[in-house]
Amino acid sequence: MRKLLLAITAGLTVTTTQAAAQNAEEVFAERGYALAMDELCELFTADQRDALSVFYLQARGALIRAGENAAELDEYRTSLDDAAADQGCQSEHAQLIYQRVNEGYAGFERLMRMSFPADQFSWEANAPIGLSQTEWLARQDAAPVAAGLALVSGELEFVVDLPQVDGVTSAVLVLRDMAREPDLYDPTVGGLYPAPRHAPWLRWSAPDYARQLVFSRGRVDSAPAAELNPAEARQIYRFSVADAERIAERDPREAARIDLMDRRGERITSYFFEVGDLGAAIAFVRSRAHLNPDDTGRTG
């Protein structure tokens, strides 16, 4: 990948078909370099920046799933900052990047939906339809769980849609504490133990000795809950967009866990969904935010 740094003439791939024509290494390097140049020179709008992030994060996830080391990828991304600084904001290189991203964004802007497949499931992201104040914008169906970003009464939130379970008073997301356990953890110990009952597909998840807990903000009210899932009565728990970003920081191959708790704080049962390319899905939703003027979809 280091060789790509010498050949970057960064641009923005404008459709999923064209993105597929490039390999993930090229996409990661080119979009990463454009983002580095933007951080230095403020070349792009927020929507253009999010569009670049969509493909950069999607490529990063693909490379990790193919066996690349996440820390080395992040080190490479840091080296792109140095490369951008060497060129400078007044360089022909910076002007070329600006021109290509602006040309490419005109095509990207017409995309109304994108799919972000991972090992087991995919995040399906779409622009807001605008017919209701409550709708899914990015969703993963990991039956019996559905999770993702949704407008809930006009507010963008991360929600987890779960089966009805008696005696539940709260829900807690359980993520791997990356400081205490930087490596992936296999709860089955290579298949010696069974996978969790609700997630036979699971390979990696948070160990009990290194957990980061994220507490739900409560349940979605009955009326918007019925709009999100009109087919059956479910319990849908609310989390913030910042919580979704915390999930997206994890390895795309691992699972996030959600514990359902009783009034004594005891765990009743657990469900799981795949981290996958959630970060790319978040960036896509944000890049479509201008289509929904009531909510920017950005946390800062």
mmCIF file of C-alpha atoms in Angstrom, residues 19 55 258:
data_model
loop_
_atom_site.group_PDB
_atom_site.id
_atom_site.type_symbol
_atom_site.label_atom_id
_atom_site.label_comp_id
_atom_site.label_asym_id
_atom_site.label_seq_id
_atom_site.Cartn_x
_atom_site.Cartn_y
_atom_site.Cartn_z
ATOM 1 C CA ALA A 19 -16.265 1.994 -6.687
ATOM 2 C CA PHE A 55 -15.998 5.053 0.490
ATOM 3 C CA ILE A 258 -27.258 -5.846 23.833
#
